[in-house]
PDB file of C-alpha atoms in Angstrom:
ATOM      1  CA  GLN A  51      -0.098  -0.076  -0.084  1.00 91.00           C
ATOM      2  CA  VAL A  52       1.167   3.257  -0.981  1.00 96.00           C
ATOM      3  CA  GLN A  53       1.947   5.698   2.351  1.00 97.00           C
ATOM      4  CA  LEU A  54       3.269   9.141   2.685  1.00 98.00           C
ATOM      5  CA  VAL A  55       4.099  10.372   6.117  1.00 97.00           C
ATOM      6  CA  GLU A  56       4.501  13.729   6.937  1.00 97.00           C
ATOM      7  CA  SER A  57       6.526  15.134   9.729  1.00 97.00           C
ATOM      8  CA  GLY A  58       8.350  18.587  11.219  1.00 97.00           C
ATOM      9  CA  GLY A  59       4.971  20.644  11.679  1.00 98.00           C
ATOM     10  CA  GLY A  60       4.853  22.575  14.478  1.00 98.00           C
ATOM     11  CA  SER A  61       4.221  26.190  16.212  1.00 98.00           C
ATOM     12  CA  VAL A  62       6.947  28.709  15.384  1.00 98.00           C
ATOM     13  CA  GLN A  63       7.026  32.913  15.800  1.00 98.00           C
ATOM     14  CA  ALA A  64       6.941  34.894  13.017  1.00 98.00           C
ATOM     15  CA  GLY A  65      10.369  34.887  11.210  1.00 98.00           C
ATOM     16  CA  GLY A  66      11.397  31.157  12.574  1.00 98.00           C
ATOM     17  CA  SER A  67      11.889  27.892  10.328  1.00 98.00           C
ATOM     18  CA  LEU A  68      10.692  24.525  10.021  1.00 98.00           C
ATOM     19  CA  ARG A  69      11.858  21.330   7.624  1.00 98.00           C
ATOM     20  CA  LEU A  70       8.766  19.360   6.982  1.00 98.00           C
ATOM     21  CA  SER A  71       9.395  15.928   6.007  1.00 98.00           C
ATOM     22  CA  CYS A  72       7.699  13.170   3.666  1.00 98.00           C
ATOM     23  CA  ALA A  73       8.324   9.671   3.535  1.00 97.00           C
ATOM     24  CA  VAL A  74       6.981   7.892   1.129  1.00 96.00           C
ATOM     25  CA  PHE A  75       6.351   3.939   1.225  1.00 97.00           C
ATOM     26  CA  GLY A  76       5.423   1.695  -1.256  1.00 96.00           C
ATOM     27  CA  TYR A  77       5.733   3.810  -4.278  1.00 93.00           C
ATOM     28  CA  SER A  78       8.684   4.628  -6.356  1.00 91.00           C
ATOM     29  CA  PRO A  79       8.009   5.519 -10.013  1.00 94.00           C
ATOM     30  CA  SER A  80      10.925   6.098 -12.436  1.00 94.00           C
ATOM     31  CA  ARG A  81       9.636   9.879 -13.256  1.00 96.00           C
ATOM     32  CA  PRO A  82       8.476  10.834  -9.645  1.00 96.00           C
ATOM     33  CA  CYS A  83       6.579  13.926  -9.488  1.00 96.00           C
ATOM     34  CA  MET A  84       6.408  15.186  -5.715  1.00 97.00           C
ATOM     35  CA  ALA A  85       5.124  18.440  -4.153  1.00 98.00           C
ATOM     36  CA  TRP A  86       3.908  20.302  -1.133  1.00 98.00           C
ATOM     37  CA  PHE A  87       0.284  21.588  -0.845  1.00 98.00           C
ATOM     38  CA  ARG A  88      -1.318  23.410   2.194  1.00 98.00           C
ATOM     39  CA  GLN A  89      -4.462  24.787   2.921  1.00 98.00           C
ATOM     40  CA  ALA A  90      -5.889  27.278   5.262  1.00 97.00           C
ATOM     41  CA  PRO A  91      -9.259  27.313   6.838  1.00 93.00           C
ATOM     42  CA  GLY A  92     -12.017  28.975   4.457  1.00 94.00           C
ATOM     43  CA  LYS A  93      -9.245  28.916   1.492  1.00 96.00           C
ATOM     44  CA  GLU A  94      -8.547  26.855  -1.257  1.00 96.00           C
ATOM     45  CA  ARG A  95      -5.460  24.220  -1.642  1.00 96.00           C
ATOM     46  CA  GLU A  96      -2.803  25.787  -3.235  1.00 96.00           C
ATOM     47  CA  ARG A  97       0.484  23.853  -4.252  1.00 96.00           C
ATOM     48  CA  VAL A  98       3.125  25.779  -2.268  1.00 97.00           C
ATOM     49  CA  ALA A  99       6.129  23.900  -4.176  1.00 98.00           C
ATOM     50  CA  GLY A 100       6.923  21.204  -6.323  1.00 97.00           C
ATOM     51  CA  ILE A 101      10.083  18.960  -7.478  1.00 97.00           C
ATOM     52  CA  GLY A 102      10.008  16.556 -10.877  1.00 96.00           C
ATOM     53  CA  TRP A 103      11.962  13.614 -11.713  1.00 95.00           C
ATOM     54  CA  ASP A 104      14.852  15.478 -13.027  1.00 94.00           C
ATOM     55  CA  GLY A 105      14.825  17.855 -10.088  1.00 94.00           C
ATOM     56  CA  SER A 106      13.440  21.080 -11.296  1.00 95.00           C
ATOM     57  CA  THR A 107      11.418  23.002  -9.058  1.00 97.00           C
ATOM     58  CA  THR A 108       8.337  25.270  -8.845  1.00 96.00           C
ATOM     59  CA  TYR A 109       7.426  27.880  -6.221  1.00 97.00           C
ATOM     60  CA  GLU A 110       4.127  29.512  -5.043  1.00 96.00           C
ATOM     61  CA  ASN A 111       5.028  33.213  -5.292  1.00 97.00           C
ATOM     62  CA  SER A 112       4.756  34.177  -2.346  1.00 96.00           C
ATOM     63  CA  VAL A 113       7.404  31.420  -0.486  1.00 97.00           C
ATOM     64  CA  LYS A 114       9.527  31.475  -3.460  1.00 95.00           C
ATOM     65  CA  ASP A 115      12.369  33.449  -1.653  1.00 94.00           C
ATOM     66  CA  ARG A 116      11.802  31.930   1.660  1.00 98.00           C
ATOM     67  CA  PHE A 117      10.840  28.015   1.194  1.00 98.00           C
ATOM     68  CA  THR A 118      13.411  25.301  -0.605  1.00 98.00           C
ATOM     69  CA  ILE A 119      11.782  22.129  -1.983  1.00 98.00           C
ATOM     70  CA  SER A 120      13.962  19.116  -2.085  1.00 97.00           C
ATOM     71  CA  LYS A 121      14.380  15.223  -2.123  1.00 96.00           C
ATOM     72  CA  ASP A 122      16.518  12.466  -1.564  1.00 94.00           C
ATOM     73  CA  SER A 123      16.006   9.701  -3.857  1.00 88.00           C
ATOM     74  CA  ALA A 124      17.542   6.979  -1.982  1.00 90.00           C
ATOM     75  CA  LYS A 125      15.431   8.225   0.594  1.00 93.00           C
ATOM     76  CA  ASN A 126      12.136   8.412  -1.336  1.00 92.00           C
ATOM     77  CA  THR A 127      11.847  11.429   0.994  1.00 96.00           C
ATOM     78  CA  LEU A 128      10.543  14.583   0.496  1.00 97.00           C
ATOM     79  CA  TYR A 129      11.459  17.830   2.308  1.00 98.00           C
ATOM     80  CA  LEU A 130      10.247  21.478   2.550  1.00 98.00           C
ATOM     81  CA  GLN A 131      12.613  23.832   4.375  1.00 98.00           C
ATOM     82  CA  MET A 132      10.798  26.970   5.662  1.00 98.00           C
ATOM     83  CA  SER A 133      12.943  30.106   6.592  1.00 98.00           C
ATOM     84  CA  SER A 134      11.171  33.283   7.080  1.00 98.00           C
ATOM     85  CA  LEU A 135       8.122  32.225   8.240  1.00 98.00           C
ATOM     86  CA  LYS A 136       4.715  34.635   8.661  1.00 98.00           C
ATOM     87  CA  PRO A 137       1.378  34.117   9.805  1.00 98.00           C
ATOM     88  CA  GLU A 138       0.588  33.941   6.815  1.00 97.00           C
ATOM     89  CA  ASP A 139       1.753  30.833   6.158  1.00 98.00           C
ATOM     90  CA  THR A 140      -0.246  28.741   8.587  1.00 98.00           C
ATOM     91  CA  ALA A 141      -2.181  26.296   6.957  1.00 98.00           C
ATOM     92  CA  MET A 142      -2.114  22.304   6.882  1.00 98.00           C
ATOM     93  CA  TYR A 143       0.626  20.949   4.522  1.00 98.00           C
ATOM     94  CA  TYR A 144       0.024  17.857   2.570  1.00 98.00           C
ATOM     95  CA  CYS A 145       3.035  15.784   0.884  1.00 98.00           C
ATOM     96  CA  ALA A 146       1.748  14.765  -2.326  1.00 98.00           C
ATOM     97  CA  ALA A 147       3.335  12.171  -5.391  1.00 97.00           C
ATOM     98  CA  ASP A 148       2.609  11.055  -8.378  1.00 96.00           C
ATOM     99  CA  SER A 149       3.949   9.558 -12.107  1.00 96.00           C
ATOM    100  CA  ALA A 150       5.043  11.867 -14.610  1.00 96.00           C
ATOM    101  CA  ARG A 151       2.123  11.405 -16.944  1.00 95.00           C
ATOM    102  CA  TYR A 152       3.097  11.424 -21.104  1.00 95.00           C
ATOM    103  CA  GLY A 153       1.934  13.105 -23.970  1.00 93.00           C
ATOM    104  CA  PHE A 154       3.120  12.418 -27.525  1.00 95.00           C
ATOM    105  CA  ILE A 155       4.021  15.627 -28.293  1.00 93.00           C
ATOM    106  CA  SER A 156       5.174  17.117 -24.953  1.00 91.00           C
ATOM    107  CA  GLY A 157       6.417  14.483 -23.754  1.00 95.00           C
ATOM    108  CA  TYR A 158       6.675  13.506 -19.675  1.00 96.00           C
ATOM    109  CA  PHE A 159       5.297  16.046 -17.203  1.00 94.00           C
ATOM    110  CA  CYS A 160       4.160  16.373 -14.065  1.00 94.00           C
ATOM    111  CA  ASP A 161       0.457  17.804 -14.018  1.00 91.00           C
ATOM    112  CA  PRO A 162      -0.018  19.916 -10.971  1.00 87.00           C
ATOM    113  CA  GLY A 163      -3.721  18.971 -10.959  1.00 88.00           C
ATOM    114  CA  ASN A 164      -3.674  15.382 -10.603  1.00 87.00           C
ATOM    115  CA  TYR A 165      -1.434  13.558  -7.921  1.00 95.00           C
ATOM    116  CA  ASN A 166      -3.145  10.436  -6.682  1.00 96.00           C
ATOM    117  CA  TYR A 167      -0.856  10.109  -3.561  1.00 97.00           C
ATOM    118  CA  TRP A 168      -1.368  12.309  -0.298  1.00 98.00           C
ATOM    119  CA  GLY A 169      -0.127  12.246   2.801  1.00 98.00           C
ATOM    120  CA  GLN A 170      -2.629  13.289   5.977  1.00 97.00           C
ATOM    121  CA  GLY A 171      -1.176  16.410   6.498  1.00 97.00           C
ATOM    122  CA  THR A 172       1.137  18.159   9.469  1.00 98.00           C
ATOM    123  CA  GLN A 173       0.004  21.111  10.855  1.00 98.00           C
ATOM    124  CA  VAL A 174       2.026  24.571  10.671  1.00 98.00           C
ATOM    125  CA  THR A 175       1.319  27.536  12.722  1.00 98.00           C
ATOM    126  CA  VAL A 176       2.989  31.047  12.679  1.00 98.00           C
ATOM    127  CA  SER A 177       2.018  33.169  15.090  1.00 97.00           C
ATOM    128  CA  SER A 178       2.831  37.217  14.999  1.00 93.00           C
TER     129      SER A 178
END
């Protein structure tokens, strides 16, 4: 069974740092797409950062200079280093994984709207 287990969430003051981890069990596609999403109460879920099988990364604009997504492929583990945290970053953070999709014309790509495997989430709370 595929299982994603997040850890590292907690409560910090504004300006602090946290590192989230996501261990993936039972799933190791040849071209993995992995991402961090977050959802705050009353707001839509949004992709915070993503990383492709080739190491390419994408970031939501509000976090691109403060967060860093990385992975350890050998350990099948995803990380999100968060620095200079703001109260606006308060949310439940979810790890997600999927295999790259393939199009005859476009080739392989990560589809941000079609992650099939999800963790249960880890809460990040940033106080002012």
